[in-house]
mmCIF file of C-alpha atoms in Angstrom:
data_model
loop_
_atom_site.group_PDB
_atom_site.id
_atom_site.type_symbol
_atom_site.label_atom_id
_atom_site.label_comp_id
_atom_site.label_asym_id
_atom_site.label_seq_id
_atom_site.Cartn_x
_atom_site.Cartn_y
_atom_site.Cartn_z
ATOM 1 C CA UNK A 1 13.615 12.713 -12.715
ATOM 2 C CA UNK A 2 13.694 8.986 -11.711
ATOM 3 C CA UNK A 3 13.394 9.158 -8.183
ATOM 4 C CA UNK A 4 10.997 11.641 -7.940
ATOM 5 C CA UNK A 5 8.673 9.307 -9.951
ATOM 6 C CA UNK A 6 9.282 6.352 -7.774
ATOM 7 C CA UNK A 7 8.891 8.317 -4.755
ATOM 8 C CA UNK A 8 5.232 9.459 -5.948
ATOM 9 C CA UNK A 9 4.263 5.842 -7.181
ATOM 10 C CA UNK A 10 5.684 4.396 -3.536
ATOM 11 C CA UNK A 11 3.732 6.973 -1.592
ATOM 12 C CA UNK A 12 0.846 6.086 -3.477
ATOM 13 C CA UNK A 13 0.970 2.699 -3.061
ATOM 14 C CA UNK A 14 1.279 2.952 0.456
ATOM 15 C CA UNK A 15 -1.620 5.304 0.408
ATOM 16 C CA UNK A 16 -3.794 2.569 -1.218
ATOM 17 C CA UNK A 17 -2.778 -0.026 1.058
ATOM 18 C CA UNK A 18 -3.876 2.187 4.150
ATOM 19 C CA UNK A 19 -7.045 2.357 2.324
ATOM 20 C CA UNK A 20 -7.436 -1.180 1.832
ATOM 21 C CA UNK A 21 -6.558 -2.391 5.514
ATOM 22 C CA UNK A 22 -9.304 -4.272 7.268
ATOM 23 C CA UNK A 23 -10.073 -1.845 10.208
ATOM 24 C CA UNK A 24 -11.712 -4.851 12.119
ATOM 25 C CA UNK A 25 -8.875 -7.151 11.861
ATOM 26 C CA UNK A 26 -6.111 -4.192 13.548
ATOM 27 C CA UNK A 27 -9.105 -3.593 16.414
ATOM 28 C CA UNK A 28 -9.425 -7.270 17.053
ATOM 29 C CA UNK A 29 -5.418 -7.494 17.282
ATOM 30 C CA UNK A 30 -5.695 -4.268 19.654
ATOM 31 C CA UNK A 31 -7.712 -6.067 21.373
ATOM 32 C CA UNK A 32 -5.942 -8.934 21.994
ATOM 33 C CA UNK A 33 -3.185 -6.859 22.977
ATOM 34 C CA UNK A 34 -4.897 -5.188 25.489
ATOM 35 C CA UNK A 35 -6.421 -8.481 27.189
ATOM 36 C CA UNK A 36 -2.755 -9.660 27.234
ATOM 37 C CA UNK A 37 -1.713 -6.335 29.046
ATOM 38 C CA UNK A 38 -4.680 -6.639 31.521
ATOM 39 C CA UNK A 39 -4.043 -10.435 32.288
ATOM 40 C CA UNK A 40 -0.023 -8.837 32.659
ATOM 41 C CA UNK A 41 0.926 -11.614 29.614
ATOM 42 C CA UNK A 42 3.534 -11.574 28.097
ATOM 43 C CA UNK A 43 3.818 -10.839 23.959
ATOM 44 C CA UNK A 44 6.635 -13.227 21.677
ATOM 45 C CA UNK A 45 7.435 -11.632 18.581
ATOM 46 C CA UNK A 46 8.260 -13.680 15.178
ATOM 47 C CA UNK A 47 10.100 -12.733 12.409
ATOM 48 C CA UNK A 48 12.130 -14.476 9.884
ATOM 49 C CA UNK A 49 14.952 -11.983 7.862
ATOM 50 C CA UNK A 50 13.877 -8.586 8.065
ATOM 51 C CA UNK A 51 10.485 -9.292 9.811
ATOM 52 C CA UNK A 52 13.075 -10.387 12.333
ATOM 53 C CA UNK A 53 14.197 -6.935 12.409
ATOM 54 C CA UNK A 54 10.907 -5.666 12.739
ATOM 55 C CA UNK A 55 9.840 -8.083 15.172
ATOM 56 C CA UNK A 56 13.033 -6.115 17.540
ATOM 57 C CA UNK A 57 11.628 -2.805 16.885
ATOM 58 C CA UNK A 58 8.458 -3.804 17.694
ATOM 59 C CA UNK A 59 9.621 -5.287 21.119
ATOM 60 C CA UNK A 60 11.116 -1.748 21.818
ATOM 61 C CA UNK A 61 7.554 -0.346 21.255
ATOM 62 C CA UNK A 62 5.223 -2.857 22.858
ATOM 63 C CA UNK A 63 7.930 -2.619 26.084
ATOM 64 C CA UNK A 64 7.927 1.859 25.749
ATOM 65 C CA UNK A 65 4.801 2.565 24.656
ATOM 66 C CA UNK A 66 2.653 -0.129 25.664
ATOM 67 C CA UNK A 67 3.607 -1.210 28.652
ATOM 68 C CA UNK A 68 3.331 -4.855 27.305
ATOM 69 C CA UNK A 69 6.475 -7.476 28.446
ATOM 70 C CA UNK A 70 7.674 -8.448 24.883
ATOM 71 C CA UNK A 71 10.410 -10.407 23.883
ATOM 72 C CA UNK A 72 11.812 -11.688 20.384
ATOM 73 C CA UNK A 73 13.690 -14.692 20.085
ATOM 74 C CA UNK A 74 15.862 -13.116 16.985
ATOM 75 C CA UNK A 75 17.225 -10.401 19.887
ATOM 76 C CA UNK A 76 19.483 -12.932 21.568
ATOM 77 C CA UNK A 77 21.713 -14.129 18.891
ATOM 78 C CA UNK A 78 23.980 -16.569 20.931
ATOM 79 C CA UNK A 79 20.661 -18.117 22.554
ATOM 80 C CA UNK A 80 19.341 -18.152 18.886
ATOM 81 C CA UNK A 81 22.352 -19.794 17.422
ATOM 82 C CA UNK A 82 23.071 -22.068 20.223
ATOM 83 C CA UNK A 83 19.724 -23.412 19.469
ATOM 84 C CA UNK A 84 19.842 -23.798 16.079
ATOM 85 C CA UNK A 85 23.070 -25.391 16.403
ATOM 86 C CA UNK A 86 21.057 -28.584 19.269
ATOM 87 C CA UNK A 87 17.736 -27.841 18.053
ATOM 88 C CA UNK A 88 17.585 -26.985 14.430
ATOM 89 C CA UNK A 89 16.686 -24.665 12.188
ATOM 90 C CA UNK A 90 12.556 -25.277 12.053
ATOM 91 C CA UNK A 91 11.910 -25.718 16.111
ATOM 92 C CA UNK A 92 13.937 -22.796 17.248
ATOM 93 C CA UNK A 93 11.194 -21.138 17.676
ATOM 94 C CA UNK A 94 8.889 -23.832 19.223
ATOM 95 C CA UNK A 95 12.344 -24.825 21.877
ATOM 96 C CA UNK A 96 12.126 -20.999 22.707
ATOM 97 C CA UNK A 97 8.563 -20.840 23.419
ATOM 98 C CA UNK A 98 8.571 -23.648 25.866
ATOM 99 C CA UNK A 99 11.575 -22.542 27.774
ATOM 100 C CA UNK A 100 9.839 -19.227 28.111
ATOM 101 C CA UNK A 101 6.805 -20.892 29.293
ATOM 102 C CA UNK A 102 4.022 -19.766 26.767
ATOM 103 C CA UNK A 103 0.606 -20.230 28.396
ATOM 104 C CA UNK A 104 -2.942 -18.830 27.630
ATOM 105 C CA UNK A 105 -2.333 -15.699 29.276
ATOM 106 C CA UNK A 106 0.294 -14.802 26.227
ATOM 107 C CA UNK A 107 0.240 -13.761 22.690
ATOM 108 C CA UNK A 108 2.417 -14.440 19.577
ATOM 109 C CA UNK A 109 2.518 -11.940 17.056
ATOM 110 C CA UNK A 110 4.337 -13.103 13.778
ATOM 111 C CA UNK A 111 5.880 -10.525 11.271
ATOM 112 C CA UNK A 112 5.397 -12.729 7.865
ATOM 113 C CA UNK A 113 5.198 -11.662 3.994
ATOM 114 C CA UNK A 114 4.015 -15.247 3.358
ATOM 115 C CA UNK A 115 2.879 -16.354 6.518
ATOM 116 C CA UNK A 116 4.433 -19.637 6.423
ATOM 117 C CA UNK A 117 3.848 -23.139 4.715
ATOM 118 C CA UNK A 118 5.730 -26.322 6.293
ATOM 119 C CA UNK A 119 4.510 -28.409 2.979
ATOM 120 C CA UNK A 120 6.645 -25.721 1.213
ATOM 121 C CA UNK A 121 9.033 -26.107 3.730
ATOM 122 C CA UNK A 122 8.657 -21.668 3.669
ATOM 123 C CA UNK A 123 9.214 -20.449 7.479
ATOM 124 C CA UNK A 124 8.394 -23.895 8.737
ATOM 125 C CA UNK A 125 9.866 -22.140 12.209
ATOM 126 C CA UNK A 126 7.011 -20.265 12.315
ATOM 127 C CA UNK A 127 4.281 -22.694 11.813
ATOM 128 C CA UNK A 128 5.764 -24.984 14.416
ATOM 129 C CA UNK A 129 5.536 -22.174 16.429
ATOM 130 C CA UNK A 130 1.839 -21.360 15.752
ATOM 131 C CA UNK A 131 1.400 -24.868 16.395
ATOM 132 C CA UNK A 132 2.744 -24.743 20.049
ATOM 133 C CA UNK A 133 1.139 -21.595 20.851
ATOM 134 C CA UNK A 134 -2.502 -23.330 19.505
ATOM 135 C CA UNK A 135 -2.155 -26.052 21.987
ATOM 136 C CA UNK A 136 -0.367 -23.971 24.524
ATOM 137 C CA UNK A 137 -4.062 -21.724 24.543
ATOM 138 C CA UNK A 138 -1.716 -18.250 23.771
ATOM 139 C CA UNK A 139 -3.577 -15.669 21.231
ATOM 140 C CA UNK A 140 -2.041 -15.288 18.140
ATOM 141 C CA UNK A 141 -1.743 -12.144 15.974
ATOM 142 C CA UNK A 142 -0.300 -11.883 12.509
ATOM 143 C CA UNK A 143 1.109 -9.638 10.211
ATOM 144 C CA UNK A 144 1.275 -11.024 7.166
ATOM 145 C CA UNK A 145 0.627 -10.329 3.112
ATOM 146 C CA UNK A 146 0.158 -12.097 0.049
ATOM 147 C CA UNK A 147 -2.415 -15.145 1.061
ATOM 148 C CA UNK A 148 -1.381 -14.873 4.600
ATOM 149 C CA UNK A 149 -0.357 -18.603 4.667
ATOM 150 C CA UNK A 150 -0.671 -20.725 7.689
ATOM 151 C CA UNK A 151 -0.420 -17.576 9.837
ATOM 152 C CA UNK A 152 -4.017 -16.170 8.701
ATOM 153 C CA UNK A 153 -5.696 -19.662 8.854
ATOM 154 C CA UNK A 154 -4.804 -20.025 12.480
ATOM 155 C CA UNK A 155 -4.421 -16.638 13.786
ATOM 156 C CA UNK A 156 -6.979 -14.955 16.112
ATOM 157 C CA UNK A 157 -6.261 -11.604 14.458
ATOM 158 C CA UNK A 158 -4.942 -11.084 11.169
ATOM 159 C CA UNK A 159 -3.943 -8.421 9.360
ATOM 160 C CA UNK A 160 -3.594 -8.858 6.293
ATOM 161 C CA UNK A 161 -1.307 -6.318 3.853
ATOM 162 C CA UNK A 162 -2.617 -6.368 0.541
ATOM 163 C CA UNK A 163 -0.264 -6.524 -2.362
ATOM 164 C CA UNK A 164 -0.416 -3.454 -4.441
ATOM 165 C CA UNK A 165 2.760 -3.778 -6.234
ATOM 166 C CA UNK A 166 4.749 -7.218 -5.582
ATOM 167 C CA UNK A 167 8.031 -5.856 -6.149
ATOM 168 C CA UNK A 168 7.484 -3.669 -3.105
ATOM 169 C CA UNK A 169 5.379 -5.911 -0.646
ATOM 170 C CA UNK A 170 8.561 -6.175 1.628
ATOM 171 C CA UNK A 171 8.786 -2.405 2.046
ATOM 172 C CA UNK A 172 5.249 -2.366 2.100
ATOM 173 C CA UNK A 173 4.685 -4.514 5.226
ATOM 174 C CA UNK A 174 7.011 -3.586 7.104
ATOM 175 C CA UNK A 175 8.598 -0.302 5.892
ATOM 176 C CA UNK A 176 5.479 1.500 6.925
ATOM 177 C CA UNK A 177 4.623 0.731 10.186
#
């Protein structure tokens, strides 16, 4: 049958990426979360289409679980719109992040397949962002696949999904988690 067989390829693609996850990279992020916790930060969550989806779930998690104060900017979408609408589309994110305050005491985390390229103009939001929280002094932690884009090349921990099967590295990085 046709399912079965796509069910056994999925869950072994998903068992080779587990394999291939850099074990340093998710204990350097847990690290950063906990430092944030400690210092009683505060954790902003990124996420562009269904990474924005994720990035709510995760919220839910980091607030339960954690005990981290998280917050994603996709989970208010008047606010969101509203600032789209003055702001535009590419520093909705960066407009958020200052009202909020973002200092060196916070973290962004950034659900990304491609991690973002402004040249490209590809989740330009999120660079801009990255850019803030750089000069702002807040950690940054990505989630990203494929090359990782400007997310890996700034990011203080990065973990980085490896692509096993392109036509599944959406459901891969964030179907899984």
């Amino acid at each position: 049958m046709l399912h079965r067989e796509y069910i056994e390829n999925y869950l072994s693609e998903v068992a080779e990426i587990t394999r291939r996850i850099d074990r340093e990279a998710v204990s350097c992020a847990v690290d950063i979360l906990k430092g944030v916790r400690e210092k009683k930060g505060r954790l902003f969550i990124l996420g562009v289409g269904g990474s924005a989806a994720n990035a709510s779930h995760a919220v839910n998690d980091f607030r339960k679980i954690a005990h981290i104060q998280s917050y994603s900017p996709t989970d208010n979408v008047a606010e969101l719109t509203a600032r789209v609408n003055d702001d535009g589309w590419d520093s909705v994110f960066v407009k958020w992040l200052e009202h909020n305050h973002l200092n060196p005491n916070d973290a962004v985390m950034v659900f990304s397949v491609g991690g973002g390229n402004a040249e490209k103009n590809i989740s330009a939001n999120i660079v801009h962002a990255l850019i803030h929280a750089k000069d702002r002094g807040a950690k940054i932690i990505g989630i990203v696949s494929r090359d990782g884009g400007y997310t890996a090349k700034v990011a203080d921990a990065c973990v980085l999904v490896p692509v096993v099967n392109p036509e599944n590295v959406t459901a891969h990085c964030f179907g899984t988690r």
